[in-house]
Coordinates of C-alpha atoms in Angstrom, one line a residue:
X78 CA 13.4 21.9 -32.9
X79 CA 11.2 22.0 -35.9
X80 CA 7.5 22.2 -35.2
X81 CA 5.3 19.2 -36.0
X82 CA 2.4 19.3 -38.3
X83 CA -0.6 21.4 -37.2
X84 CA -4.2 21.3 -38.4
X85 CA -5.8 24.1 -36.6
X86 CA -6.0 26.3 -39.7
X87 CA -7.1 25.6 -43.3
X88 CA -4.8 25.6 -46.2
X89 CA -4.4 28.9 -48.0
X90 CA -7.6 29.3 -50.0
X91 CA -8.5 31.2 -53.1
X92 CA -8.8 34.4 -51.2
X93 CA -5.2 34.4 -50.2
X94 CA -2.6 36.0 -52.4
X95 CA -0.4 33.3 -53.9
X96 CA 2.6 34.7 -55.8
X97 CA 4.0 32.5 -58.6
X98 CA 7.7 31.9 -58.4
X99 CA 9.4 34.6 -60.3
X100 CA 11.8 33.8 -63.1
X101 CA 13.7 37.0 -62.9
X102 CA 16.4 38.2 -60.4
X103 CA 16.1 37.0 -56.9
X104 CA 14.9 39.3 -54.1
X105 CA 17.0 40.0 -51.1
X106 CA 15.9 39.8 -47.5
X107 CA 13.4 42.4 -46.6
X108 CA 12.4 43.0 -50.2
X109 CA 8.8 43.7 -51.2
X110 CA 6.8 40.6 -51.3
X111 CA 8.7 38.7 -48.6
X112 CA 6.3 36.6 -46.6
X113 CA 3.8 36.1 -49.4
X114 CA 2.6 32.6 -50.2
X115 CA 4.2 31.1 -53.3
X116 CA 3.7 28.1 -55.5
X117 CA 6.2 25.7 -56.9
X118 CA 7.1 26.0 -60.6
X119 CA 4.3 24.7 -62.8
X120 CA 6.9 23.0 -65.0
X121 CA 6.9 20.2 -62.4
X122 CA 4.1 18.7 -64.5
X123 CA 6.5 18.5 -67.5
X124 CA 9.2 17.0 -65.4
X125 CA 6.8 14.3 -64.1
X126 CA 5.5 13.5 -67.6
X127 CA 9.1 13.0 -68.9
X128 CA 10.1 10.8 -66.0
X129 CA 7.0 8.7 -66.2
X130 CA 7.5 8.4 -70.0
X131 CA 11.0 7.1 -69.4
X132 CA 9.7 4.6 -66.8
X133 CA 6.9 3.4 -69.1
X134 CA 9.3 3.1 -72.0
X135 CA 11.8 1.0 -70.0
X136 CA 9.1 -1.4 -68.7
X137 CA 6.8 -1.3 -71.8
X138 CA 9.3 -2.4 -74.5
X139 CA 10.2 -5.7 -72.8
X140 CA 6.5 -6.3 -72.0
X141 CA 5.5 -5.6 -75.6
X142 CA 8.2 -8.0 -76.9
X143 CA 7.1 -10.7 -74.5
X144 CA 3.4 -10.3 -75.4
X145 CA 3.9 -10.1 -79.2
X146 CA 4.6 -13.8 -79.4
X147 CA 1.1 -14.7 -78.0
X148 CA -1.2 -12.0 -79.3
X149 CA 0.6 -10.4 -82.3
X150 CA 2.7 -7.2 -82.4
X151 CA 0.0 -4.7 -83.0
X152 CA -2.3 -6.0 -80.3
X153 CA 0.5 -6.2 -77.8
X154 CA 1.6 -2.6 -78.8
X155 CA -2.0 -1.3 -78.3
X156 CA -2.3 -2.9 -74.8
X157 CA 1.1 -1.5 -73.8
X158 CA 0.2 1.9 -75.2
X159 CA -3.1 2.0 -73.3
X160 CA -1.3 1.1 -70.1
X161 CA 1.3 3.8 -70.7
X162 CA -1.4 6.4 -71.2
X163 CA -3.1 5.4 -67.9
X164 CA 0.1 5.4 -65.9
X165 CA 1.2 8.8 -67.3
X166 CA -2.3 10.2 -66.9
X167 CA -2.8 9.2 -63.3
X168 CA 0.7 10.4 -62.5
X169 CA 0.1 13.8 -64.0
X170 CA -3.2 14.1 -62.1
X171 CA -1.5 13.3 -58.8
X172 CA 1.3 15.8 -59.6
X173 CA -1.2 18.5 -60.5
X174 CA -3.0 18.1 -57.2
X175 CA 0.4 18.2 -55.4
X176 CA 1.3 21.4 -57.2
X177 CA -2.1 23.1 -56.6
X178 CA -2.1 22.2 -52.9
X179 CA 1.5 23.1 -52.1
X180 CA 2.4 26.6 -50.8
X181 CA 5.4 28.0 -49.1
X182 CA 6.6 31.3 -47.7
X183 CA 9.5 32.8 -45.9
X184 CA 8.4 35.3 -43.3
X185 CA 10.5 37.4 -40.9
X186 CA 10.6 34.6 -38.3
X187 CA 9.6 31.3 -40.0
X188 CA 9.8 29.3 -43.2
X189 CA 6.5 27.5 -43.8
X190 CA 5.4 24.7 -46.1
X191 CA 1.7 23.7 -46.5
X192 CA 0.8 20.7 -48.7
X193 CA -1.7 17.8 -48.9
X194 CA -5.3 17.2 -50.0
X195 CA -6.8 14.6 -47.7
X196 CA -3.9 14.5 -45.3
X197 CA -3.1 18.2 -44.8
X198 CA 0.4 18.9 -43.6
X199 CA 1.6 22.2 -42.1
X200 CA 5.2 22.5 -41.2
X201 CA 7.4 25.4 -40.3
X202 CA 11.0 26.0 -39.3
X203 CA 12.2 29.0 -37.2
X204 CA 14.6 30.9 -39.3
X205 CA 17.2 31.2 -36.6
X206 CA 17.4 27.4 -36.5
X207 CA 17.9 26.9 -40.2
X208 CA 21.4 25.7 -40.8
X209 CA 21.5 24.5 -44.4
X210 CA 19.9 25.4 -47.8
X211 CA 21.0 22.9 -50.4
X212 CA 20.3 23.1 -54.1
X213 CA 20.2 20.0 -56.3
X214 CA 19.3 19.6 -60.0
X215 CA 19.3 16.4 -62.0
X216 CA 19.8 16.7 -65.8
X217 CA 16.2 17.3 -66.7
X218 CA 15.8 20.0 -64.0
X219 CA 19.0 21.7 -65.3
X220 CA 17.7 21.8 -68.9
X221 CA 14.6 23.5 -67.6
X222 CA 16.5 25.9 -65.3
X223 CA 14.9 24.4 -62.1
X224 CA 16.3 23.1 -58.8
X225 CA 15.2 21.2 -55.8
X226 CA 15.7 23.2 -52.5
X227 CA 16.2 21.4 -49.2
X228 CA 15.9 23.6 -46.1
X229 CA 17.1 22.0 -42.9
X230 CA 18.0 22.5 -39.3
X231 CA 20.5 19.6 -39.2
X232 CA 18.7 17.9 -36.3
X233 CA 18.4 14.1 -36.0
X234 CA 14.6 14.1 -36.4
X235 CA 14.3 12.9 -40.0
X236 CA 11.9 14.7 -42.3
X237 CA 10.5 16.9 -39.5
X238 CA 13.6 19.0 -39.6
X239 CA 13.7 19.5 -43.4
X240 CA 11.5 21.4 -45.9
X241 CA 11.8 20.3 -49.5
X242 CA 10.6 22.5 -52.4
X243 CA 10.6 20.5 -55.7
X244 CA 11.0 22.2 -58.0
X245 CA 11.5 26.0 -58.1
X246 CA 13.4 28.2 -60.6
X247 CA 17.2 28.4 -60.1
X248 CA 16.8 32.2 -59.4
X249 CA 14.3 31.4 -56.7
X250 CA 16.5 28.8 -55.2
X251 CA 19.4 31.2 -55.0
X252 CA 17.1 33.8 -53.4
X253 CA 16.0 31.4 -50.7
X254 CA 19.5 30.3 -50.0
X255 CA 20.7 34.0 -49.7
X256 CA 17.8 35.0 -47.5
X257 CA 17.7 32.1 -45.2
X258 CA 21.4 31.9 -44.6
X259 CA 21.9 35.7 -44.3
X260 CA 23.7 36.4 -41.0
X261 CA 25.3 39.5 -39.7
X262 CA 29.0 39.6 -40.5
X263 CA 31.3 40.2 -37.5
X264 CA 34.9 41.4 -37.8
X265 CA 36.8 42.6 -40.8
X266 CA 36.9 40.4 -43.9
X267 CA 40.1 38.5 -44.6
X268 CA 40.9 38.9 -48.3
X269 CA 43.4 36.0 -48.2
X270 CA 40.9 33.6 -46.7
X271 CA 37.6 34.8 -48.2
X272 CA 36.4 34.1 -51.7
X273 CA 37.5 30.9 -53.6
X274 CA 39.2 28.4 -51.2
X275 CA 39.7 25.5 -53.7
X276 CA 38.9 24.6 -57.3
X277 CA 39.0 21.4 -59.2
X278 CA 42.3 20.1 -60.4
X279 CA 41.9 17.4 -63.0
X280 CA 45.1 15.7 -61.7
X281 CA 43.1 14.7 -58.6
X282 CA 41.2 12.2 -60.8
X283 CA 44.2 9.8 -60.5
X284 CA 43.1 9.0 -57.0
X285 CA 39.7 7.6 -58.0
X286 CA 41.0 4.2 -59.2
X287 CA 42.9 3.6 -55.9
X288 CA 39.8 4.1 -53.7
X289 CA 37.8 1.1 -52.3
X290 CA 35.1 2.0 -54.8
X291 CA 37.0 0.6 -57.8
X292 CA 37.1 -3.1 -56.7
X293 CA 33.5 -2.8 -55.5
X294 CA 32.4 -1.6 -59.0
X295 CA 34.6 -4.3 -60.6
X296 CA 32.8 -7.0 -58.7
X297 CA 29.4 -5.4 -59.3
X298 CA 30.1 -5.4 -63.1
X299 CA 30.7 -9.1 -63.1
X300 CA 27.5 -9.6 -61.1
X301 CA 25.6 -7.4 -63.5
X302 CA 26.7 -9.3 -66.6
X303 CA 25.7 -12.6 -65.0
X304 CA 22.3 -11.2 -63.9
X305 CA 21.5 -9.7 -67.2
X306 CA 22.4 -12.9 -69.1
X307 CA 20.2 -14.8 -66.7
X308 CA 17.3 -12.4 -67.4
X309 CA 17.5 -13.1 -71.1
X310 CA 18.2 -16.8 -70.7
X311 CA 21.6 -16.8 -72.2
X312 CA 23.8 -17.4 -69.2
X313 CA 24.7 -20.9 -70.3
X314 CA 25.7 -19.6 -73.7
X315 CA 27.8 -16.9 -72.0
X316 CA 29.7 -19.6 -70.0
X317 CA 30.2 -21.7 -73.2
X318 CA 31.5 -18.6 -75.0
X319 CA 34.0 -17.9 -72.3
X320 CA 35.0 -21.6 -72.1
X321 CA 35.6 -21.7 -75.9
X322 CA 37.8 -18.5 -75.7
X323 CA 39.9 -19.9 -72.8
X324 CA 39.8 -23.6 -73.7
X325 CA 43.6 -24.0 -73.8
X326 CA 44.3 -21.5 -71.1
X327 CA 45.5 -22.8 -67.6
X328 CA 43.1 -22.1 -64.7
X329 CA 45.5 -19.7 -63.1
X330 CA 45.7 -17.5 -66.2
X331 CA 41.9 -17.7 -66.5
X332 CA 41.5 -16.3 -63.0
X333 CA 44.0 -13.6 -63.7
X334 CA 42.2 -12.6 -66.9
X335 CA 38.8 -12.4 -65.1
X336 CA 40.3 -10.4 -62.3
X337 CA 42.0 -8.0 -64.7
X338 CA 38.8 -7.5 -66.6
X339 CA 36.9 -6.8 -63.4
X340 CA 39.7 -4.4 -62.3
X341 CA 39.5 -2.5 -65.6
X342 CA 35.7 -2.2 -65.3
X343 CA 36.2 -1.0 -61.7
X344 CA 38.7 1.6 -62.8
X345 CA 36.5 2.9 -65.6
X346 CA 33.5 3.0 -63.3
X347 CA 35.4 4.8 -60.5
X348 CA 36.6 7.4 -63.0
X349 CA 33.1 7.9 -64.3
X350 CA 31.5 8.2 -60.9
X351 CA 34.3 10.6 -59.8
X352 CA 33.7 12.8 -62.8
X353 CA 29.9 12.9 -62.2
X354 CA 30.4 13.8 -58.5
X355 CA 33.2 16.3 -58.6
X356 CA 33.2 18.0 -62.0
X357 CA 33.1 21.8 -61.7
X358 CA 34.0 21.5 -58.0
X359 CA 34.4 24.8 -56.2
X360 CA 34.8 25.6 -52.5
X361 CA 34.3 29.2 -51.5
X362 CA 33.6 31.4 -48.5
X363 CA 30.7 33.8 -49.3
X364 CA 29.7 37.0 -47.5
X365 CA 28.0 36.3 -44.2
X366 CA 30.7 33.7 -43.4
X367 CA 29.1 30.8 -45.3
X368 CA 31.1 28.0 -46.8
X369 CA 29.6 26.7 -50.1
X370 CA 30.5 23.6 -52.1
X371 CA 29.4 23.4 -55.7
X372 CA 30.0 20.3 -57.8
X373 CA 28.4 17.8 -60.3
X374 CA 28.5 17.0 -64.0
X375 CA 25.0 15.7 -64.8
X376 CA 23.4 16.4 -61.4
X377 CA 24.5 19.7 -60.0
X378 CA 24.8 20.1 -56.2
X379 CA 25.2 23.2 -54.0
X380 CA 25.8 22.6 -50.3
X381 CA 26.0 25.6 -48.0
X382 CA 27.3 25.6 -44.4
X383 CA 27.5 28.4 -41.9
X384 CA 31.1 28.9 -40.8
X385 CA 30.1 29.5 -37.2
X386 CA 28.8 25.9 -37.1
X387 CA 32.2 24.4 -38.0
X388 CA 33.8 22.7 -35.1
X389 CA 36.8 21.3 -36.9
X390 CA 37.9 19.2 -39.9
X391 CA 38.6 15.5 -40.5
X392 CA 41.2 14.2 -42.9
X393 CA 40.1 10.8 -44.3
X394 CA 42.7 8.6 -45.9
X395 CA 41.6 5.2 -47.3
X396 CA 44.6 2.9 -47.7
X397 CA 45.0 3.2 -51.4
X398 CA 44.6 7.0 -51.3
X399 CA 47.0 7.3 -48.4
X400 CA 49.6 5.2 -50.2
X401 CA 49.3 7.6 -53.1
X402 CA 50.0 10.6 -50.7
X403 CA 46.4 12.0 -50.8
X404 CA 43.6 12.7 -48.4
X405 CA 39.9 13.8 -48.4
X406 CA 38.7 16.7 -46.2
X407 CA 35.4 16.6 -44.3
X408 CA 33.8 19.2 -42.1
X409 CA 33.1 18.6 -38.5
X410 CA 30.0 20.8 -38.1
X411 CA 26.6 21.1 -36.6
X412 CA 23.6 21.6 -38.9
X413 CA 24.4 19.1 -41.7
X414 CA 21.6 17.1 -43.2
X415 CA 21.0 13.9 -41.2
X416 CA 17.7 12.4 -42.4
X417 CA 17.5 9.0 -44.1
X418 CA 17.5 10.5 -47.6
X419 CA 20.8 12.3 -47.1
X420 CA 22.8 9.8 -45.1
X421 CA 25.0 9.0 -48.2
X422 CA 24.9 12.3 -49.8
X423 CA 28.5 13.5 -48.8
X424 CA 27.1 16.7 -47.4
X425 CA 30.1 17.1 -45.1
X426 CA 32.9 16.6 -47.8
X427 CA 34.7 19.9 -48.4
X428 CA 37.5 18.5 -50.7
X429 CA 37.7 15.3 -52.7
X430 CA 40.8 13.1 -52.5
X431 CA 43.7 15.5 -53.2
X432 CA 47.4 15.7 -52.3
X433 CA 48.0 15.8 -48.6
X434 CA 49.6 19.2 -48.7
X435 CA 46.6 20.6 -50.6
X436 CA 44.2 19.1 -48.0
X437 CA 46.2 20.6 -45.2
X438 CA 46.2 24.0 -46.9
X439 CA 42.5 23.9 -47.5
X440 CA 41.9 22.8 -43.9
X441 CA 43.9 25.8 -42.7
X442 CA 41.8 28.2 -44.9
X443 CA 38.6 26.7 -43.7
X444 CA 39.6 27.0 -40.0
X445 CA 41.2 30.5 -40.6
X446 CA 44.4 29.2 -39.1
X447 CA 48.0 29.9 -40.4
X448 CA 48.6 26.1 -40.6
X449 CA 46.2 23.2 -40.2
X450 CA 46.1 21.6 -36.8
X451 CA 46.3 18.2 -38.5
X452 CA 49.7 19.2 -39.7
X453 CA 51.2 21.1 -36.7
X454 CA 50.0 18.9 -33.8
X455 CA 52.7 16.7 -32.3
X456 CA 50.9 13.4 -31.7
X457 CA 51.8 11.3 -28.7
X458 CA 52.5 7.6 -29.5
X459 CA 50.5 5.0 -27.7
X460 CA 51.9 2.2 -25.4
X461 CA 53.2 -1.1 -26.8
X462 CA 50.3 -2.8 -25.2
X463 CA 48.1 -1.2 -27.8
X464 CA 50.3 -2.9 -30.5
X465 CA 49.8 -6.2 -28.8
X466 CA 46.0 -5.8 -28.9
X467 CA 46.0 -5.1 -32.6
X468 CA 48.3 -8.0 -33.4
X469 CA 46.0 -10.4 -31.5
X470 CA 42.9 -9.0 -33.2
X471 CA 44.5 -9.3 -36.7
X472 CA 45.8 -12.8 -36.1
X473 CA 42.4 -13.9 -34.8
X474 CA 40.6 -12.4 -37.9
X475 CA 43.1 -14.1 -40.2
X476 CA 43.1 -17.5 -38.5
X477 CA 39.3 -17.8 -38.1
X478 CA 38.6 -18.6 -41.8
X479 CA 41.7 -20.8 -42.0
X480 CA 40.5 -22.9 -39.0
X481 CA 37.0 -23.3 -40.6
X482 CA 38.5 -24.4 -44.0
X483 CA 40.8 -26.8 -42.2
X484 CA 38.0 -28.4 -40.3
X485 CA 35.8 -28.7 -43.4
X486 CA 38.8 -30.0 -45.4
X487 CA 39.4 -32.8 -42.8
X488 CA 35.8 -33.8 -43.0
X489 CA 35.0 -33.3 -46.7
X490 CA 37.9 -32.9 -49.2
X491 CA 41.6 -32.3 -49.2
X492 CA 41.1 -29.4 -51.6
X493 CA 39.9 -27.2 -48.8
X494 CA 43.1 -28.0 -46.8
X495 CA 45.1 -26.6 -49.7
X496 CA 42.9 -23.5 -49.8
X497 CA 43.4 -23.1 -46.0
X498 CA 47.1 -23.4 -46.4
X499 CA 47.1 -20.7 -49.1
X500 CA 44.9 -18.4 -47.0
X501 CA 47.3 -18.8 -44.0
X502 CA 50.3 -18.2 -46.2
X503 CA 48.9 -15.0 -47.6
X504 CA 46.6 -13.8 -44.8
X505 CA 48.8 -14.0 -41.8
X506 CA 51.7 -11.7 -43.0
X507 CA 49.1 -9.3 -44.4
X508 CA 47.3 -9.2 -41.0
X509 CA 50.5 -8.6 -39.2
X510 CA 51.4 -5.7 -41.5
X511 CA 48.0 -4.1 -41.1
X512 CA 48.1 -4.5 -37.3
X513 CA 51.5 -2.8 -37.1
X514 CA 50.3 0.0 -39.4
X515 CA 47.2 0.5 -37.3
X516 CA 49.5 0.8 -34.2
X517 CA 51.7 3.4 -35.9
X518 CA 48.7 5.4 -36.9
X519 CA 47.5 5.8 -33.3
X520 CA 48.1 9.2 -31.8
X521 CA 46.6 12.2 -30.0
X522 CA 47.7 15.7 -29.1
X523 CA 46.9 19.4 -28.8
X524 CA 47.4 22.2 -31.3
X525 CA 46.2 25.6 -30.1
X526 CA 42.4 25.6 -29.9
X527 CA 42.2 22.1 -31.2
X528 CA 42.6 18.6 -30.0
X529 CA 43.8 16.1 -32.6
X530 CA 43.2 12.3 -32.7
X531 CA 44.3 9.8 -35.3
X532 CA 43.5 6.1 -35.8
X533 CA 42.8 3.5 -38.4
X534 CA 44.6 1.6 -41.2
X535 CA 42.3 0.6 -44.0
X536 CA 40.6 4.0 -43.4
X537 CA 42.9 6.3 -41.4
X538 CA 41.2 9.4 -40.0
X539 CA 42.8 12.5 -38.4
X540 CA 40.3 14.8 -36.7
X541 CA 41.0 18.3 -35.5
X542 CA 38.2 19.2 -33.1
X543 CA 37.8 22.5 -31.3
X544 CA 38.4 22.1 -27.6
X545 CA 35.5 24.4 -26.9
X546 CA 33.2 22.1 -28.9
X547 CA 33.7 19.2 -26.5
X548 CA 30.7 18.9 -24.2
X549 CA 31.7 15.6 -22.4
X550 CA 34.2 12.8 -22.1
X551 CA 33.4 9.1 -21.9
X552 CA 36.1 6.9 -20.5
X553 CA 35.8 3.1 -21.2
X554 CA 37.9 0.2 -20.2
X555 CA 37.4 -3.4 -21.1
X556 CA 38.7 -6.2 -18.9
X557 CA 41.7 -6.7 -21.2
X558 CA 42.3 -2.9 -21.4
X559 CA 42.3 -2.7 -17.6
X560 CA 44.9 -5.4 -17.3
X561 CA 47.1 -3.7 -19.9
X562 CA 46.7 -0.2 -18.3
X563 CA 44.9 1.2 -21.3
X564 CA 41.6 3.1 -21.9
X565 CA 39.6 4.6 -24.7
X566 CA 38.6 8.3 -24.5
X567 CA 35.6 9.5 -26.4
X568 CA 35.1 13.2 -26.9
X569 CA 31.4 14.0 -27.1
X570 CA 30.3 16.9 -29.3
X571 CA 27.2 18.2 -31.0
X572 CA 29.0 18.3 -34.4
X573 CA 30.0 15.7 -37.0
X574 CA 29.6 12.1 -35.9
X575 CA 28.9 13.2 -32.3
X576 CA 31.8 11.3 -30.8
X577 CA 35.5 11.1 -31.6
X578 CA 37.7 8.4 -30.0
X579 CA 41.3 8.2 -28.7
X580 CA 41.8 4.4 -28.8
X581 CA 44.0 2.5 -26.3
X582 CA 45.8 5.4 -24.7
X583 CA 47.8 4.8 -21.5
X584 CA 45.5 5.2 -18.5
X585 CA 47.3 8.1 -16.7
X586 CA 48.4 9.8 -19.9
X587 CA 45.0 9.6 -21.4
X588 CA 43.3 11.1 -18.4
X589 CA 45.9 13.9 -18.2
X590 CA 45.3 14.6 -21.9
X591 CA 41.5 14.9 -21.4
X592 CA 41.9 17.1 -18.4
X593 CA 44.3 19.4 -20.3
X594 CA 42.2 19.5 -23.5
X595 CA 39.1 20.7 -21.8
X596 CA 40.0 22.2 -18.4
X597 CA 37.4 21.7 -15.6
X598 CA 35.3 19.1 -17.4
X599 CA 36.9 16.0 -16.1
X600 CA 38.5 17.2 -12.8
X601 CA 35.4 16.4 -10.6
X602 CA 35.9 12.7 -11.6
X603 CA 39.6 12.5 -11.1
X604 CA 41.3 11.4 -7.9
X605 CA 44.9 12.7 -7.5
X606 CA 47.2 10.9 -5.2
X607 CA 48.9 13.0 -2.5
X608 CA 52.1 14.7 -3.6
X609 CA 55.0 13.5 -1.6
X610 CA 57.6 15.9 -0.4
X611 CA 60.5 16.0 -2.9
X612 CA 63.6 15.0 -0.9
X613 CA 67.2 14.5 -2.0
X614 CA 66.7 10.8 -1.2
X615 CA 63.6 10.2 -3.2
X616 CA 63.7 13.0 -5.9
X617 CA 60.4 11.7 -7.3
X618 CA 57.8 13.9 -9.0
X619 CA 54.1 13.9 -8.3
X620 CA 52.2 11.0 -9.7
X621 CA 49.7 11.6 -12.5
X622 CA 45.9 11.7 -12.0
X623 CA 43.8 8.6 -11.8
X624 CA 40.1 7.9 -12.0

């Protein structure tokens, strides 16, 4: 666990040696000067000034235009300029105090960060508990050769488990990453599985438009146009302009045109976002058994993960990506960033959406296996009762809005009855297809050192989890599952999401699977029926275990 803030000692004073961050080559562990107090890069003041200037410009121009009508352009400009100077000045003063009062050092046993003027914070992380050192640089930092360094333990304790240094030079960031993640290498290096594991293939870009992000961005683009037009008071004119252009167009074609325009905007947005996130992507295994992912066009990102913390991999296949024959690869590992700032940062993604064969090959390389367990495992199908449950859920979800529209139509207007009929005509077959697909995707099995579980339809996931990484089993049965002879198994682990599920497995088969996957863990809770003598008359085998 990371240590909480301590206030017993003062901040490093003028008498202490404070080494400025070097701009030359990084030092290695144990080099001269290790353990000395260091400051952040002083160019943080320039970064703050540029950022504040951009904020002031974005807010000041509309303000100046609005004020010019009442007090004249020059007077409005002078007021806005005075306010801009105050904002930038106060911001720079605060940043200067932060820079002067921030110190960090990496000693033989601990990484420490001291900061604060009135509220002094002293935080430290034991070096043996550090699991990640991530480097990030937005465009301005990249121009100046600076990076933001996040040092974390991967524990679920928010900011207490993370030290952030913003900014330091790129060379200093690489030095910190090398020193803090240095581990003794055991065994002989594998030339075939060390070094570069995967690099960007521009053909993977074709999977961006078929992700769920494209329609979301398309809808957001329409909302943004309406919002901006409302800000400038021209929304009515926008509707009149659209009405004039489609005056003689039937309503159906108008809806199709709007949907097509939104889809085009979504495709363009998805391609742009994919390019920003995954440009210059590289996955490599470095000395010291560390996996490193580097990517980013404007904002560069470098995420490092100790290989000994990897407990498996997860293939993620959203519906559109799966239909295109592709999958994304995520790491199931301990020590990944888990605080609120990083919950959407894709720290666990090892490979963007790529052809399924490529994802399986990269998974095998990451796990140091001849073939990926997600490919070699023979998954056992689930009982037909699981299919019935999914059909009932899907039909209930499809019929609920139809019933609401029908009731409202009977009370208010017949138009809603037509809408309800259309929803039923389109929604019910789609719900049945998705339910059947969800049932076909259910499966579980064993492959060497890994247990494999698959589920989902709109977002199908296949996880390969080390059997030695399972620390517990949770067996749940609802009333309806108990009547159908089904149960849900949950493998508890300290890695990844913390729990991975085998949904709606047959009761006896599921318990036998859990007992075989992790021998000795579930046996104390199983009750086996007495084995009858096998006679020529009966010829019956021993019954399976039960709870």
